[in-house]
Coordinates of C-alpha atoms and ligand atoms in Angstrom, one line a residue:
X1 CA -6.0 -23.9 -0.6
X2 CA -6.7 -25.3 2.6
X3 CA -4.2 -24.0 5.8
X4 CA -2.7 -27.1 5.9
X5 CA -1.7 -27.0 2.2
X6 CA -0.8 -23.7 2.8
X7 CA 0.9 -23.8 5.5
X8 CA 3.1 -26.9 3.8
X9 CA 4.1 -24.7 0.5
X10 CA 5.1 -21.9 2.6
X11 CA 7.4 -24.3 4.1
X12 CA 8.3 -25.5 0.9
X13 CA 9.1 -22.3 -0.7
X14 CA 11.5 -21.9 2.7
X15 CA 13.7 -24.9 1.5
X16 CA 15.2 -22.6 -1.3
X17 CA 16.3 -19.7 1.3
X18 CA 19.8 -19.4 3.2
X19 CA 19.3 -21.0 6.7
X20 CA 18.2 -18.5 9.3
X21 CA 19.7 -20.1 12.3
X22 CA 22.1 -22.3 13.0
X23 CA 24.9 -19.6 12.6
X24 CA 26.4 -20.7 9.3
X25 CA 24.9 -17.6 7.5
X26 CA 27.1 -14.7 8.0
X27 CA 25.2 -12.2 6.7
X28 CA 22.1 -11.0 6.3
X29 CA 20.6 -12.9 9.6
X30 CA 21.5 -12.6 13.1
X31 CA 20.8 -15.8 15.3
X32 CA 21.2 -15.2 19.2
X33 CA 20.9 -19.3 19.5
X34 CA 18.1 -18.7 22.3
X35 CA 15.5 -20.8 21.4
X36 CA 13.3 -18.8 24.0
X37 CA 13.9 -15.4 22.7
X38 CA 12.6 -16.7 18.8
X39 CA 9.5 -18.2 20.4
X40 CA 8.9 -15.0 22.0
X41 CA 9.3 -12.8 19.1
X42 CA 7.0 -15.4 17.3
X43 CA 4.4 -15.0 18.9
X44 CA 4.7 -11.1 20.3
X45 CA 4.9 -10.6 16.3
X46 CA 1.4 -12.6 16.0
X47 CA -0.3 -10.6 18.6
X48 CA 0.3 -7.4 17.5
X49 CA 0.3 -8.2 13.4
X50 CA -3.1 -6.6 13.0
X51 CA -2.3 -3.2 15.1
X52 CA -1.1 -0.4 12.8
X53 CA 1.7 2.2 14.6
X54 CA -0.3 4.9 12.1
X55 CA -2.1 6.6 15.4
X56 CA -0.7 6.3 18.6
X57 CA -3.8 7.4 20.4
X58 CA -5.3 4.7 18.5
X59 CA -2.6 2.0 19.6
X60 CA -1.3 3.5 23.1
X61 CA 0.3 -0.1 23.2
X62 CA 2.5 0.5 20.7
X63 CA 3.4 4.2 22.0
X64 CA 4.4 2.5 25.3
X65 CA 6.5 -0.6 23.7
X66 CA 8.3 2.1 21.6
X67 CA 9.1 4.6 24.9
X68 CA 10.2 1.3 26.4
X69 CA 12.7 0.6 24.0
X70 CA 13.8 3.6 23.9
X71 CA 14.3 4.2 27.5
X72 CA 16.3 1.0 27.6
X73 CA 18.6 2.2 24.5
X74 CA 19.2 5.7 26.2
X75 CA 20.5 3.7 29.3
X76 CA 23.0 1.8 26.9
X77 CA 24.1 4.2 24.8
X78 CA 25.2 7.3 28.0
X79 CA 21.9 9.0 26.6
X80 CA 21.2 12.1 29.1
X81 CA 17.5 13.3 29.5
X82 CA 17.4 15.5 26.4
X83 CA 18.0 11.9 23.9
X84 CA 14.6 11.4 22.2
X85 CA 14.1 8.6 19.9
X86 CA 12.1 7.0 17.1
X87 CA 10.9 3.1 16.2
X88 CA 11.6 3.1 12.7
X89 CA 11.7 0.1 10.4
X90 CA 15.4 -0.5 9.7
X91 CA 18.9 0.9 8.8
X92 CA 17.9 2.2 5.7
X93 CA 14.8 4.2 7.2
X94 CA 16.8 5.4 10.2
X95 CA 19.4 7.1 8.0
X96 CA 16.9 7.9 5.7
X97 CA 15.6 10.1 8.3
X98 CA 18.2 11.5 10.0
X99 CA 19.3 12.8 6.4
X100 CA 16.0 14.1 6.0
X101 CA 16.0 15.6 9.1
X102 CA 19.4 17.5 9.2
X103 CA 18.4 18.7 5.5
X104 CA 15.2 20.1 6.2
X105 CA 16.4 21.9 9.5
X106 CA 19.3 23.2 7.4
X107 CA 17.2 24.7 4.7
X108 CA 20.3 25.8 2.7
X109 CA 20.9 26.1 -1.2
X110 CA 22.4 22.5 -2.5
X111 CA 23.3 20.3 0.6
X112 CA 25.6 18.1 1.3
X113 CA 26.4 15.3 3.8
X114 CA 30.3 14.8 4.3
X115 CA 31.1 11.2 5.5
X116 CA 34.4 8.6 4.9
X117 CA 34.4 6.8 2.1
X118 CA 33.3 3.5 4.5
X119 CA 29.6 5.2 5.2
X120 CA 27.2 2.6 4.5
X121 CA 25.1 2.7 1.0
X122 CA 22.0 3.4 3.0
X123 CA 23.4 7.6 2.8
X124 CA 23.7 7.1 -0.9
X125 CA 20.3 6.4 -0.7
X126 CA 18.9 8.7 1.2
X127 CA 21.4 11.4 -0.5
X128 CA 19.1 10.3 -3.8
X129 CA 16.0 10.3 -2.3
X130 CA 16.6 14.1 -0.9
X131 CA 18.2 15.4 -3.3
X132 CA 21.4 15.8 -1.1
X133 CA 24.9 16.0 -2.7
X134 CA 27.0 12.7 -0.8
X135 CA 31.0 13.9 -0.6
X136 CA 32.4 10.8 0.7
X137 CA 36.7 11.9 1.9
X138 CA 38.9 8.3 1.4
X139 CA 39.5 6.9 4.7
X140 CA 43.1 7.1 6.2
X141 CA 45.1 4.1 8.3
X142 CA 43.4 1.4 9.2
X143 CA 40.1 2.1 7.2
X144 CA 39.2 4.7 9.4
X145 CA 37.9 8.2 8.8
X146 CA 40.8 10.5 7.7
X147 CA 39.4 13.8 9.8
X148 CA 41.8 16.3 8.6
X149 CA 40.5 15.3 5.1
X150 CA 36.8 15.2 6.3
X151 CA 37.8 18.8 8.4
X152 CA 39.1 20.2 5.0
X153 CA 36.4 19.2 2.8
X154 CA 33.6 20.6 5.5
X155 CA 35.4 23.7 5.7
X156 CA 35.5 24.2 1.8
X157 CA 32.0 23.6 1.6
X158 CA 31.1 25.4 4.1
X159 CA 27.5 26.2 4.7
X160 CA 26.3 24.0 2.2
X161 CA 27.0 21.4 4.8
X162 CA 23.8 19.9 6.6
X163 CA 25.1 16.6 8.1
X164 CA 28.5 14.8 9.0
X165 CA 28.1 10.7 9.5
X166 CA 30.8 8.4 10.3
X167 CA 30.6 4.9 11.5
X168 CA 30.7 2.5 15.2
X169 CA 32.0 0.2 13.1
X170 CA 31.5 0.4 8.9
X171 CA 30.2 -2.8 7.9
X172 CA 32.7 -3.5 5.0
X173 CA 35.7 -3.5 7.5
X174 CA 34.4 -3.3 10.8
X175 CA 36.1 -1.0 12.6
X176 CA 35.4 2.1 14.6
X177 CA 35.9 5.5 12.7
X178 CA 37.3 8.6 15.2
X179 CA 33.6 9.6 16.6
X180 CA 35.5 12.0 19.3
X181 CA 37.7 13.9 16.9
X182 CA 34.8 14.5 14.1
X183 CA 32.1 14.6 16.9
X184 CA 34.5 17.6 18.1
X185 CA 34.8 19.0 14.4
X186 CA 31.2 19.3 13.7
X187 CA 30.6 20.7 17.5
X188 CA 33.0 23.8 17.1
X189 CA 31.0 24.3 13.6
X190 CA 27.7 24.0 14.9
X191 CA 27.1 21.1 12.6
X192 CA 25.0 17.9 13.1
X193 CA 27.0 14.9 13.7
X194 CA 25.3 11.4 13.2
X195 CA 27.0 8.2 14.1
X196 CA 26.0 5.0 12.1
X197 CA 25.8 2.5 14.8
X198 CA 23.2 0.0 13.0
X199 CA 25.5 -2.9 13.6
X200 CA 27.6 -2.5 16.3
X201 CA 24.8 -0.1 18.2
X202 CA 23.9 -3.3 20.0
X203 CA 27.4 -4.9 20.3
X204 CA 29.9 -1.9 21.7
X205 CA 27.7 -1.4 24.8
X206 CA 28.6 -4.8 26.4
X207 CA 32.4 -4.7 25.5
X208 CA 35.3 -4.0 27.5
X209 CA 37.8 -1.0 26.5
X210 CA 36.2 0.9 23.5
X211 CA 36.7 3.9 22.2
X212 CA 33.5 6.4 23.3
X213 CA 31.4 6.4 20.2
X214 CA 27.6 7.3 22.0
X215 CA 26.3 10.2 23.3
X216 CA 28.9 10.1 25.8
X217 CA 30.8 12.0 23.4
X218 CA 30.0 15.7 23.1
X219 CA 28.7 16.6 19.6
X220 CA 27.0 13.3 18.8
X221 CA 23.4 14.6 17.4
X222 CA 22.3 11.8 16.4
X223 CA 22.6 7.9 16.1
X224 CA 21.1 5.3 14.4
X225 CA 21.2 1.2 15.9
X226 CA 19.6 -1.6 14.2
X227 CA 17.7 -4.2 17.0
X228 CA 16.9 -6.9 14.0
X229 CA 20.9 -7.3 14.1
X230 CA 22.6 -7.2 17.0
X231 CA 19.2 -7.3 19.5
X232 CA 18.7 -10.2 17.6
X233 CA 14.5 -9.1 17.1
X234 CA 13.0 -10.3 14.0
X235 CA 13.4 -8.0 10.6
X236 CA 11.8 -4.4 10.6
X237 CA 13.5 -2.4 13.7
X238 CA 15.6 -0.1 14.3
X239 CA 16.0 3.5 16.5
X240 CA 16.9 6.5 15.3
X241 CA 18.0 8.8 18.6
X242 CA 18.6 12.5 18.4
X243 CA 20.2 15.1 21.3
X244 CA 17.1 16.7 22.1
X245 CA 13.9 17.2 20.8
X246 CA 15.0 20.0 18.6
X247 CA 16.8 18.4 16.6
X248 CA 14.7 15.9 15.4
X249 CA 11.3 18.2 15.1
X250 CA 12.1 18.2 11.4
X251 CA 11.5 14.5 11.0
X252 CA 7.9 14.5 11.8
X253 CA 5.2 15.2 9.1
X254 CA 1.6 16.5 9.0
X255 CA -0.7 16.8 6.2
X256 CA -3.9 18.5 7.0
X257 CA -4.4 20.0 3.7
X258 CA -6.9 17.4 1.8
X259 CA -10.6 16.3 2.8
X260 CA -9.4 12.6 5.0
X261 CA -7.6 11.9 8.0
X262 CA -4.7 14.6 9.5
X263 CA -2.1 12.7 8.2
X264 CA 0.5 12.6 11.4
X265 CA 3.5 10.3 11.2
X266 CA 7.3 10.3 12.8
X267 CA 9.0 7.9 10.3
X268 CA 8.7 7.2 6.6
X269 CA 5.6 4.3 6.7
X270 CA 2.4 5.6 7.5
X271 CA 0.4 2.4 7.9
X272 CA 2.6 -0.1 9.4
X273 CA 2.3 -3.2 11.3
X274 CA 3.1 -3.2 15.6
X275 CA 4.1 -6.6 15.2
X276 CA 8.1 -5.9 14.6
X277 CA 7.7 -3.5 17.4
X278 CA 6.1 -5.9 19.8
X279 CA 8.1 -8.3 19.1
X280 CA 11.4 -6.3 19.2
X281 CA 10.0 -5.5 22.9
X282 CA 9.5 -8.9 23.7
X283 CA 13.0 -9.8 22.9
X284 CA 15.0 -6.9 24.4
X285 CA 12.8 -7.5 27.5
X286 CA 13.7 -11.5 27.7
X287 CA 17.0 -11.1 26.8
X288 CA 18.2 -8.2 28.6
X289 CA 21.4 -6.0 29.7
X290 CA 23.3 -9.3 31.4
X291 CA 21.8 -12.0 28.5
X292 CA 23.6 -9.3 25.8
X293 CA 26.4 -9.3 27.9
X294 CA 26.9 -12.7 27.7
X295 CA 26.0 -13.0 24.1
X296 CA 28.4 -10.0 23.0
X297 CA 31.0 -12.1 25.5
X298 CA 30.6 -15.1 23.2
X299 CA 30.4 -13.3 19.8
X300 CA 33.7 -11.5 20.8
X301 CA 35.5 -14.4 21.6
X302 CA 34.2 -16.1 18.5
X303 CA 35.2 -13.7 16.8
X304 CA 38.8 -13.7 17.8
X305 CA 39.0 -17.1 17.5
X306 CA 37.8 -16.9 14.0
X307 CA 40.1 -14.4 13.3
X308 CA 43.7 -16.6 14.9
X309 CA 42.3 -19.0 13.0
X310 CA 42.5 -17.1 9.8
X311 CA 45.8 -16.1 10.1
X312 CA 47.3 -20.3 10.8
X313 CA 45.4 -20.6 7.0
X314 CA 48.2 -20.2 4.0
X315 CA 47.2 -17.8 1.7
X316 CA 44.6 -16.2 3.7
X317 CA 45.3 -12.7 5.5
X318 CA 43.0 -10.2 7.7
X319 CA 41.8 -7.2 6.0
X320 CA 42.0 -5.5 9.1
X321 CA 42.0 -6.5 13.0
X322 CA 38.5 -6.9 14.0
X323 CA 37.2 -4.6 16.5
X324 CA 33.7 -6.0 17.3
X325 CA 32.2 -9.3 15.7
X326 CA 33.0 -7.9 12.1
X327 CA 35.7 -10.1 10.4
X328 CA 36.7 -8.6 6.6
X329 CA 39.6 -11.8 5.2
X330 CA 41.6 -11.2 1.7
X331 CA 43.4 -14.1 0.4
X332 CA 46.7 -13.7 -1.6
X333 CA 46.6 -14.3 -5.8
X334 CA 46.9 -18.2 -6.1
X335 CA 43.0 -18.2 -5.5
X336 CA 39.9 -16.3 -5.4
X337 CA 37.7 -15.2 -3.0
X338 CA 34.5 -15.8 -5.6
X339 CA 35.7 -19.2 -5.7
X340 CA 36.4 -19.7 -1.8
X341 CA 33.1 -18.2 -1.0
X342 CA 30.8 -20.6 -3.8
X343 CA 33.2 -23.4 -1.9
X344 CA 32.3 -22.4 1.3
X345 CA 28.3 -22.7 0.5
X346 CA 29.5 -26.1 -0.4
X347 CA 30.1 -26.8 3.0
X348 CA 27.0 -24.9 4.2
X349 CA 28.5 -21.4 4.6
X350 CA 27.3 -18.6 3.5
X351 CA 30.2 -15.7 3.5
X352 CA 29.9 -12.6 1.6
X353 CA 32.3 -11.0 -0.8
X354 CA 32.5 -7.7 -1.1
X355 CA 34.2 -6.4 -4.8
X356 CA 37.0 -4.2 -5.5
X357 CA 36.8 -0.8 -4.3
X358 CA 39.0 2.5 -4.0
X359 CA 42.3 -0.1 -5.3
X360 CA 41.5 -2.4 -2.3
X361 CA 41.2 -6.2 -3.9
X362 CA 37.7 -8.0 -3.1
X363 CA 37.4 -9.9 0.0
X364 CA 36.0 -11.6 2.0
X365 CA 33.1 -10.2 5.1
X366 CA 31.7 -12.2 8.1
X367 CA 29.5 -11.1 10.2
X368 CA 29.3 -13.5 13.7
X369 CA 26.9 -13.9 15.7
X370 CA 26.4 -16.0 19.3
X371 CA 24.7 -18.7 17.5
X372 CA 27.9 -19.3 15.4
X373 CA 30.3 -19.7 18.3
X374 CA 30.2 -22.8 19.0
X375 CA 31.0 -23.7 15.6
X376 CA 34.0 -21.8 14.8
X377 CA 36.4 -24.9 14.9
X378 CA 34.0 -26.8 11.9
X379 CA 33.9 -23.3 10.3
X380 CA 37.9 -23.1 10.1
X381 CA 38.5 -26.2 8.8
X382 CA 35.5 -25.7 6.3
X383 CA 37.3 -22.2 5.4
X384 CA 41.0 -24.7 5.2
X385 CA 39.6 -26.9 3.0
X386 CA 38.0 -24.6 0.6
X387 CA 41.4 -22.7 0.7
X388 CA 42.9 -25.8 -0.8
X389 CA 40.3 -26.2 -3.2
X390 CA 40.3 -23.1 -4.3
X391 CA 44.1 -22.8 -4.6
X392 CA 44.1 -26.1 -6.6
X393 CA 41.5 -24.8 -9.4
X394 CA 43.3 -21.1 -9.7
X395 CA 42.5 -17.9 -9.8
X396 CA 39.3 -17.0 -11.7
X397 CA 40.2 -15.9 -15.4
X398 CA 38.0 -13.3 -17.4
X399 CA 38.5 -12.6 -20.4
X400 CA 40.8 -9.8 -21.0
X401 CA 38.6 -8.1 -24.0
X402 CA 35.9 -8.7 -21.5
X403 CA 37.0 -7.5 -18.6
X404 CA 38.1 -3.8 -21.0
X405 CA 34.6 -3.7 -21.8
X406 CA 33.2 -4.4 -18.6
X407 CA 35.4 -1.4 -17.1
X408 CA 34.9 1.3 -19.6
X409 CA 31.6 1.1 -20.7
X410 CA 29.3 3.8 -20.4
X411 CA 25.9 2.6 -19.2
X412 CA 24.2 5.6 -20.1
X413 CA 24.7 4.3 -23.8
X414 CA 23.1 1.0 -22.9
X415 CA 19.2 0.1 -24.4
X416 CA 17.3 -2.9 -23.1
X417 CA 18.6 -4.8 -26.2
X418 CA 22.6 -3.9 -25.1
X419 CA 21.7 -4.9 -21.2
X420 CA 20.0 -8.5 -22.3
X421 CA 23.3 -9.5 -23.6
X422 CA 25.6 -8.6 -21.1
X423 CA 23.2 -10.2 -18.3
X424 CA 24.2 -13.3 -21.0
X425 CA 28.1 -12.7 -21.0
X426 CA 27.8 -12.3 -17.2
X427 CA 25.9 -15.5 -16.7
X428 CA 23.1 -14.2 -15.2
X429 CA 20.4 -14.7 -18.5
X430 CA 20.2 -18.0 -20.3
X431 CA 18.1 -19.0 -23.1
X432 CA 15.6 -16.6 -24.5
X433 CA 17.4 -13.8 -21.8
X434 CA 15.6 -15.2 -18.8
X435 CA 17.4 -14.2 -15.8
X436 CA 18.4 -16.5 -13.1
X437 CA 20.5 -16.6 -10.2
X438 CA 23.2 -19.4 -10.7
X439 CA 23.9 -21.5 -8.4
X440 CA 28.1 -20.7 -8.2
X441 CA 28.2 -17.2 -8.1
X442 CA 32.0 -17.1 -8.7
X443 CA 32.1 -16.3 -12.3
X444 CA 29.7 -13.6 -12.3
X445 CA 31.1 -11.7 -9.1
X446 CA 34.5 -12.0 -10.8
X447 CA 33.3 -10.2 -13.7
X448 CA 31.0 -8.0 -11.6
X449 CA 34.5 -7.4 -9.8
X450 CA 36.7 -6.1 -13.0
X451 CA 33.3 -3.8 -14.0
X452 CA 33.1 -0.2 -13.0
X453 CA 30.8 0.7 -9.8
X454 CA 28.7 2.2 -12.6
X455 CA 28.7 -0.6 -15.1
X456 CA 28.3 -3.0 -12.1
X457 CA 25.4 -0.8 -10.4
X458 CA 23.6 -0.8 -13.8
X459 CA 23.9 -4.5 -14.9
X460 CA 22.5 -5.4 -11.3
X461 CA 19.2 -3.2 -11.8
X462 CA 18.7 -4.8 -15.2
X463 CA 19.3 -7.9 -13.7
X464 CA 16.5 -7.0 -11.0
X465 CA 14.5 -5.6 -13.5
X466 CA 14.2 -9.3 -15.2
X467 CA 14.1 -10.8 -12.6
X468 CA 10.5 -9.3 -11.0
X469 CA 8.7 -8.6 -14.2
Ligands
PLP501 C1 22.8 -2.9 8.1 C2 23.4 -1.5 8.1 C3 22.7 -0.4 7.7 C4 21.4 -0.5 6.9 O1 20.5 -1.2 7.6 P1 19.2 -2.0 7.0 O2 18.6 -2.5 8.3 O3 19.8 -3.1 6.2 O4 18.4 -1.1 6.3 C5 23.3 0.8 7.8 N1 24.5 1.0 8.4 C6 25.3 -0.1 8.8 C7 26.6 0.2 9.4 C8 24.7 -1.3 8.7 O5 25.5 -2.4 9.1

C-alpha cells in the first residue's frame, strides 16, 4: 500500500470508533477542547515514538520529562521532599504496582489488600496477578467507605494485611471515600495506605473546599493519578507516587542472572515507547496549573449543571450528589437505563451503564469533561427526549426462565459448546456462532444485568474469546 492509501484506511477504519472529541463521549475519552494542547501532544508523541524508556542512561530525555512531571504532581498533590514517583502506563499498571509493591515488602504468608466495595477492578486485577487475597468491606452512607467495617476486618486479619486502598473519588459513583479516617487507621497499624486518585488525581487539586485526600493527610503511602484522564495527555500515562523512597524500593526489578542485558526496570513494560511520556510533558507543560484551573472550573460547573438538570427530568433521579465531574443517574421502573443509554447514542451520546451490584439497580455513569461544557443544554434535552422514548417503549422484559438461568448457573460447568449458545440467547453470536457486537446494546446488558457477576464475567470472556480468534 502506498502512505496515502494507507493513511486513507486508517482513517476509514476510524469512522467505526466512538468520537474522541467533541465531548459527547462520556467515557472512555477525556477532551480538554484545546485544540493547541492535542496538536502538541501530536506531535511530542511523534518525536519521541522511536525512544524506548527501557534505559534511562540510554534516553536521559525521557529521565528528565518523567522527573518533570513528577516534580509538578508533588507540587499538586501537598507532596513533601520524601514523595518519589514513577511514569507508568496507566491505571491499571499503577495499581498493579503499588500492589506488587506493598506485597513484596510485606513478605507475609497469604496477603490480603482490604478496600470498600467501590475499589476500582484494576485491584481485582492485580489481586490475581499476585496472588493476593482482595477483601472488599460494603461501603456505608453515601457510597463511601464504611471504616469501622474496613477497621474491623483489618484488625481480624491482622498481619496478613499488606495494603489498604480507598478511593478520591470511586469511578462508579464518584465520590470521595474518608482518606483521613482510614489514612489514620492504617498509620496507627503501621500499614500501607494507597489512595486511588486515577480520575480525580487531576481534578481535586483545582477545586475549592475538598476534603484532604493527598499526601497532605498523614498516612497516605501511596497514590496513584491518571494524566490520559483528567491531564487530558493522550492514552498510556499515569504516576504512581510513594512517601519516600523506602517504600517503593520493592517495585523496581533486576535480572542479572542470564547471559544478555542487566535487565533494570521501575514499572511493569520493559521496552516501551517515550512517546506517551513526551507527549504527557508536552501537555502538562502547555496547559498548566491556571489552564487546569480553568478547565476543572468549567468541568465543575458543567457538572452541576448537568446534574439540576437531571433532577427537572421525570423519572430520572441522582445516584448520588456529584462531588467532582463524576455524575452516576438511576431512573425509576417505567423505563430502562439499557434502553435510555442505546437512545442516547441515537442522539450522538455515548453514556455508560453500569449493572446491578450489591442490590443497587443499574444506572447510569457520566464522566464530563471541559470539552463537554458547553453542550450541556443539547445534552439535557437529548437525555429528555430519550426519557420519553424510553418511557413510551417500557421497561426491558427478559424472559423469566431466562433470567433463572442466567442467575444461577454455574460457569464452571460450562464447555465451549454450552458458552456458543448462550453468546446466541444473549445476542451477541448470530449465524454459525459468530460473535458480533450489536448495534443496541439494550437487550444484552439487560440480560447481562439479571446474570450473576460470575455468569456475566464468564459470558464476556467467551464473548472476547470469539471475538479475537
Ligand atoms: C480509570 C481508573 C483506573 C484504571 O485506570 P486505567 O488507566 O483504565 O488502567 C483505576 N482507578 C480509577 C478510580 C479509575 O477511574
Amino acid at each position: 500500500m502506498s502512505p496515502d492509501q494507507i493513511l486513507a484506511e486508517l482513517a476509514a477504519k476510524r469512522t467505526s470508533d466512538l468520537p474522541t472529541h467533541g465531548g459527547q463521549t462520556l467515557a472512555y475519552v477525556y477532551d480538554s477542547g484545546l485544540g493547541e494542547a492535542d496538536e502538541v501532544a501530536k506531535q511530542a508523541i511523534a518525536m519521541y515514538a522511536a525512544t524506548n524508556g527501557l534505559d534511562p542512561t540510554a534516553f536521559p530525555s525521557l529521565l528528565s520529562m518523567e522527573s518533570e512531571l513528577i516534580s509538578f504532581a508533588r507540587s499538586i498533590l501537598h507532596a513533601d521532599d520524601q514523595v518519589i514517583g514513577t511514569v507508568t502506563s496507566g491505571g491499571t499498571e499503577s495499581i498493579l504496582l503499588a500492589v506488587q509493591t506493598a506485597r513484596d515488602a510485606a513478605k507475609v504468608n497469604r496477603p490480603a489488600i482490604v478496600t470498600p466495595s467501590t475499589i476500582h477492578a484494576a485491584f481485582a486485577k492485580a489481586a490475581h496477578y499476585f496472588g493476593v487475597e482482595l477483601v472488599t468491606v460494603p461501603v456505608g452512607v453515601n457510597h463511601r467507605a464504611d471504616v469501622a467495617a474496613m477497621t474491623r476486618v483489618i484488625d481480624e486479619l491482622g498481619e496478613r494485611v499488606v495494603l489498604i486502598a480507598a478511593s478520591a473519588p470511586s469511578y462508579a459513583h464518584g465520590v470521595i471515600d474518608p482518606i483521613t479516617e482510614l489514612a489514620a487507621v492504617a498509620r496507627v497499624r503501621g500499614l500501607r495506605f494507597h489512595v486511588d486518585g486515577c480520575i480525580g488525581g487531576w481534578v481535586l487539586p483545582w477545586m475549592e473546599e475538598v476534603p484532604a485526600w493527598d499526601f497532605a493527610v498523614p498516612g497516605v503511602t501511596s497514590l496513584s493519578v491518571d494524566l490520559h484522564k483528567y491531564a487530558y495527555t493522550p492514552k498510556g500515562v499515569s504516576l504512581l507516587l510513594h512517601a519516600n523512597p523506602q517504600l517503593r524500593r520493592p517495585q523496581f526489578f533486576a535480572h542479572a542472572n542470564w547471559p544478555g542485558y542487566t535487565m533494570l526496570n521501575s514499572t511493569t513494560q520493559s521496552t516501551k515507547s517515550g512517546g506517551p511520556l513526551a507527549a504527557a510533558w508536552a501537555v502538562v507543560n502547555l496547559i498548566g496549573s491556571d489552564g487546569y484551573r480553568e478547565l476543572v472550573s468549567q468541568t465543575v460547573d458543567a457538572t452541576a449543571a448537568v446534574a439540576r438538570g437531571i433532577e427537572a427530568i421525570d423519572h430520572l433521579h441522582l445516584v448520588e450528589q456529584p462531588e467532582t465531574s463524576l455524575v452516576v443517574l438511576g431512573a425509576d421502573d417505567t423505563l430502562d437505563v439499557f434502553t435510555l443509554s442505546d437512545l442516547m447514542l441515537d442522539r450522538g451520546w455515548f453514556v455508560q451503564p453500569q449493572m446491578q451490584f450489591a442490590g443497587e439497580p443499574a444506572n447510569l455513569h457520566l464522566t464530563l469533561c471541559a470539552a463537554t461544557a458547553e453542550s450541556v443544554p443539547q445534552f439535557l434535552s437529548a437525555l429528555a427526549e430519550s426519557v420519553t422514548e424510553a418511557v413510551a417503549r417500557g421497561p426491558i422484559q427478559i424472559d423469566p426462565l431466562l433470567a433463572q438461568a442466567a442467575a444461577s448457573l454455574d460457569p464452571e460447568t460450562l464447555d465451549d459448546e454450552a458458552f456458543d449458545g448462550l453468546l446466541a440467547i444473549a445476542g451477541l453470536a448470530g449465524e454459525g456462532g459468530k460473535v458480533q457486537a450489536p448495534e443496541r446494546l439494550g437487550q444484552v446488558n439487560a440480560l447481562l444485568d439479571v446474570a450473576s457477576p460470575e455468569v456475566r464475567e464468564a459470558l464476556l470472556i467467551a464473548f472476547l474469546d470469539r471475538l479475537t480468534r
